[in-house]
Structures are given as C-alpha cells and as structure tokens.
CSV table of C-alpha atoms in Angstrom, one decimal:
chain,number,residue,atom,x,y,z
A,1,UNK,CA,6.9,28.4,14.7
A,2,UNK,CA,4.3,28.8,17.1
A,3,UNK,CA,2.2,25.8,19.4
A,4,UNK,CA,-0.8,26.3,20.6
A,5,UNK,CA,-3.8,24.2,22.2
A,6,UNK,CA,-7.0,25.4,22.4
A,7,UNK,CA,-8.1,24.3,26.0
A,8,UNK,CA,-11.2,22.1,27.0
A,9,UNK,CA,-14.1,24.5,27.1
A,10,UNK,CA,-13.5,25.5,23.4
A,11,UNK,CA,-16.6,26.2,22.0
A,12,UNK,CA,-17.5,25.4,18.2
A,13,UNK,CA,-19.3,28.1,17.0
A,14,UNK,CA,-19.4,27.7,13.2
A,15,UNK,CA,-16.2,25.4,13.0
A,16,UNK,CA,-15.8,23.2,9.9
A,17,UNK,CA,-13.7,20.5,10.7
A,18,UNK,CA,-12.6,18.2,8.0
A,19,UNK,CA,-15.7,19.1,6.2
A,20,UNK,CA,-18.2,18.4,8.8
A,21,UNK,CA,-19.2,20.2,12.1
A,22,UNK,CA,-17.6,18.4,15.3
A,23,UNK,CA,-20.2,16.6,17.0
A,24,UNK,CA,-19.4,16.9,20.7
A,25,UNK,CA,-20.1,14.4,23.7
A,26,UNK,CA,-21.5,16.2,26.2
A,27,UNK,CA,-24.9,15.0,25.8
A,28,UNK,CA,-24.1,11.8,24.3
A,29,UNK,CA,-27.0,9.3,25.1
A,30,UNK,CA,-25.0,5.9,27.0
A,31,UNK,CA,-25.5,2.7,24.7
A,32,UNK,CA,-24.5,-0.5,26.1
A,33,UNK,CA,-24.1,-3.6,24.0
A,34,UNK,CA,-23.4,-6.9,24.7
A,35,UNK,CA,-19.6,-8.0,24.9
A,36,UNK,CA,-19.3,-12.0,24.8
A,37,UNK,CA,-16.8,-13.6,26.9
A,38,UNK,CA,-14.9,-15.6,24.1
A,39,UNK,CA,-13.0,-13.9,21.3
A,40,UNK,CA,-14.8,-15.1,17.9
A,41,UNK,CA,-12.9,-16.6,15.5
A,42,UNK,CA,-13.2,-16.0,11.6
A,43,UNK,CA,-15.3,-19.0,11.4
A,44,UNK,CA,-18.2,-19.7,12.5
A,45,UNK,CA,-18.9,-18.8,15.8
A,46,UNK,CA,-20.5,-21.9,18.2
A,47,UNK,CA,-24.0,-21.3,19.7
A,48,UNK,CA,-23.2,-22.8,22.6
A,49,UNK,CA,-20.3,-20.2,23.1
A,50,UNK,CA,-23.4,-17.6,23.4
A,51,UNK,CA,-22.1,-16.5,26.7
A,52,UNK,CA,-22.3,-12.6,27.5
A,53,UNK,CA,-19.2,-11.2,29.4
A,54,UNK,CA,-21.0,-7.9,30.6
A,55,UNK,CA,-22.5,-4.9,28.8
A,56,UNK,CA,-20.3,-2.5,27.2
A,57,UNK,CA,-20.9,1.3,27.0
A,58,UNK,CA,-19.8,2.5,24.0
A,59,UNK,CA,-19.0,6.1,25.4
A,60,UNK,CA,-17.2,4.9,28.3
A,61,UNK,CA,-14.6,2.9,25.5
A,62,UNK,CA,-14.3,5.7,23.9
A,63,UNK,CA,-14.3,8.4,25.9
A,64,UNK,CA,-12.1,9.4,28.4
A,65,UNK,CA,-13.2,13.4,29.0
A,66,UNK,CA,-16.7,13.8,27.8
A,67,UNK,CA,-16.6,17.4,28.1
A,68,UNK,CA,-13.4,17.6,26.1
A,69,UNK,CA,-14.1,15.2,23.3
A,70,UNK,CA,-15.9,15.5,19.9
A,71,UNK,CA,-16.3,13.8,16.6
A,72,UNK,CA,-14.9,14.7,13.0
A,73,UNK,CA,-15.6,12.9,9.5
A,74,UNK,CA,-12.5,11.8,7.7
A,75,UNK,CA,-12.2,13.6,4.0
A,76,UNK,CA,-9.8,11.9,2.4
A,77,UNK,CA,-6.9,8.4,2.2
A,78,UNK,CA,-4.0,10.7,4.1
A,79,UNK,CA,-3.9,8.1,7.0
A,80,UNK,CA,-4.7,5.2,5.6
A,81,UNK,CA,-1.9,3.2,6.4
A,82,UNK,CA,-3.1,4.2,10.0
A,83,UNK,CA,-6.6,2.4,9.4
A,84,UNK,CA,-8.1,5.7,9.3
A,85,UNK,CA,-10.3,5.6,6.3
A,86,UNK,CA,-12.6,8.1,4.0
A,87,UNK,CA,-15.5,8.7,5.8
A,88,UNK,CA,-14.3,7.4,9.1
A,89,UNK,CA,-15.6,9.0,12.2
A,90,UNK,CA,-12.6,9.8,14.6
A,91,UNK,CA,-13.0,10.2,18.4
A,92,UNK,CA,-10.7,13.3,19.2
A,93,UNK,CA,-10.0,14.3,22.8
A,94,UNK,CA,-9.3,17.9,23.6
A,95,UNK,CA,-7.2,17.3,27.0
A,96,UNK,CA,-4.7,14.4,25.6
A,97,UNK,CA,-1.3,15.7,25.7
A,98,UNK,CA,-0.4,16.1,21.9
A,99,UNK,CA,2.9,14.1,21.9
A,100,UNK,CA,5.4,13.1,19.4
A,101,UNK,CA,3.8,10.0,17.4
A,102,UNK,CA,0.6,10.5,18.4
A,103,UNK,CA,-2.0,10.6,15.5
A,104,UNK,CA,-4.0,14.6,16.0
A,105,UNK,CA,-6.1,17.1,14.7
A,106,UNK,CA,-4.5,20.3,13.9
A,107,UNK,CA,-4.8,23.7,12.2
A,108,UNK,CA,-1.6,24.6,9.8
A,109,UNK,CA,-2.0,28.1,8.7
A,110,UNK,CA,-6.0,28.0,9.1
A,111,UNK,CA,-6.6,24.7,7.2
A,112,UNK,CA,-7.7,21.8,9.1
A,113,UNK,CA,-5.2,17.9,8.9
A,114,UNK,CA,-5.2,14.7,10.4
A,115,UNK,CA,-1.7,13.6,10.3
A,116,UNK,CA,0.8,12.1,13.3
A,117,UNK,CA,3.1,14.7,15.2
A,118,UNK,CA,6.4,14.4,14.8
A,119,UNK,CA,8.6,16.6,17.6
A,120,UNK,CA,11.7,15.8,17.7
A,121,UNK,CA,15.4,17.4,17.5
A,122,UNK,CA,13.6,20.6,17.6
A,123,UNK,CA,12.0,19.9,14.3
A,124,UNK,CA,8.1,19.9,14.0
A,125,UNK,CA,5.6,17.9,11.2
A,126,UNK,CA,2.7,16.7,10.1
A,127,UNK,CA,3.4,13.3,8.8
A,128,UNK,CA,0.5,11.8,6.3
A,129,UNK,CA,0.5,7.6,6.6
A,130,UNK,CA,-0.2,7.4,3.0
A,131,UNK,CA,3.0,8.0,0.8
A,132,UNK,CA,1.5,9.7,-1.8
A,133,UNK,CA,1.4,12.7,0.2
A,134,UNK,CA,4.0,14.9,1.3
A,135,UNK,CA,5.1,15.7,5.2
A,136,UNK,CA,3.6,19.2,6.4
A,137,UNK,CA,6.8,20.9,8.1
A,138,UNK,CA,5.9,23.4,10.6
A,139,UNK,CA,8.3,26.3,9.8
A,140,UNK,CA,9.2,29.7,11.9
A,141,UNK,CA,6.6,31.5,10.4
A,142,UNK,CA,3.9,29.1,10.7
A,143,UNK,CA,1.6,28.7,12.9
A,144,UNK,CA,0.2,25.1,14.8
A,145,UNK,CA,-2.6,24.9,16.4
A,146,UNK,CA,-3.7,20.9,17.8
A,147,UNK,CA,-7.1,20.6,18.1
A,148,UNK,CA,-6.8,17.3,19.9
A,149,UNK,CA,-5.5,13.7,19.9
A,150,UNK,CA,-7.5,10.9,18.3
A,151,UNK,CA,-8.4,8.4,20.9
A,152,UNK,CA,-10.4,6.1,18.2
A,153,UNK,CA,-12.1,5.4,14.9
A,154,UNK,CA,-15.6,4.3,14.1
A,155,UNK,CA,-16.3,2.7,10.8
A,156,UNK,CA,-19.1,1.0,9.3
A,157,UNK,CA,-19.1,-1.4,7.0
C-alpha cells in the first residue's frame, strides 16, 4: 500500500473532483450574517426574541486554512448516513491530519471517493456510510492518495 498527501500549495490544474472542479478559498469574498443570540425553536420564533448575538463570517466557520481549503460537489448517497447528501457542497481542508475516523477525500487507484478512513491494526479502508455500498480496502498494491479532510457541508434546501 502506499500513503500519500499532496501538500498545501497543490495546484488544480484540470482536476475533476467528484465531478466538478474544486473551487478554492483563496479569494473567497468574507460574508457576514447575522447570528441571533437565542437558539430558535421549531416553532415559531418570538419577535421580541429579535436580538442579534454578533455577525458571523461564513468563511471564518468554515475555514480554518484558506490557502489550503477548497470545495467539491457531492455525486452520489455513499455518505448519507453521515448527512452528506447528493449535491452537497463539502468544505475540504488540505492541512488536516487525515486520521482514523475522520470523513476525507481521496484518490484510490486514480478515481476520486468520499468515504471515512479507517487505520487501524495495520489495515487501511475506505468505509461508505450507506450500506448498500461496499468498503474500499487499500491493499499492497494500491495506491492512496488523501486529498484532504472534510471540515463541513453546505446544503440548500
């Protein structure tokens, strides 16, 4: 089996990842939204609870390393039981440590996967959180390459 990381000045040159090109943050533009101070219930929320907590910039939730993080579209249910959806939009840092249980982006024999890294009793995988799919073990002759570790998911709804 062989590891490797590609470090945090990667560049994507033509790079399809999961069917779209990775979007990185570089020059992400800051947007600050409005976080209110009380959680909101499933109800309806009181107008006199209308009180803002501070402003909250998106990026800086998200993003940890802007020069080592990007954005891939989810194709496919593989992680669903993960909450990553079809379609999702995963937040992926470069310079996380890829460790055992975390949730990653990886290259397995030149094809592109979003499953959770399992290391452990010197065994490797890709585990899906979906069980209609089957576990990706990373055997001698394979090679593994983790792109990064997903830090979050954006959906709309």
């Amino acid at each position: 089996m062989s590891y490797s990381q590609p470090d945090s000045s990667t560049t994507f040159d033509k790079a399809v990842i999961l069917g779209q090109i990775p979007f990185e943050m570089e020059d992400a533009p800051s947007v600050t939204i409005p976080l209110f101070l009380d959680r909101i219930s499933a109800g309806f929320p009181s107008p006199a609870d209308d009180y803002i907590e501070a402003e909250l910039d998106i990026n800086r939730l998200l993003v940890k390393n802007k020069a080592a993080t990007f954005l891939v579209r989810v194709g496919g249910d593989s992680m669903i039981n993960a909450g990553i959806h079809d379609r999702d939009i995963l937040v992926v840092d470069k310079s996380e440590e890829p460790l055992h249980d975390k949730i990653v982006v990886a290259v397995v024999d030149g094809e592109f996967t979003v499953k959770r890294l399992y290391m452990k009793n010197g065994k490797c995988m890709l585990v899906p959180e979906n069980p209609r799919f089957k576990s990706i073990v990373i055997g001698p002759e394979q090679e593994l390459n983790v792109w990064g570790v997903i830090v979050g998911v954006v959906r709309k709804m």
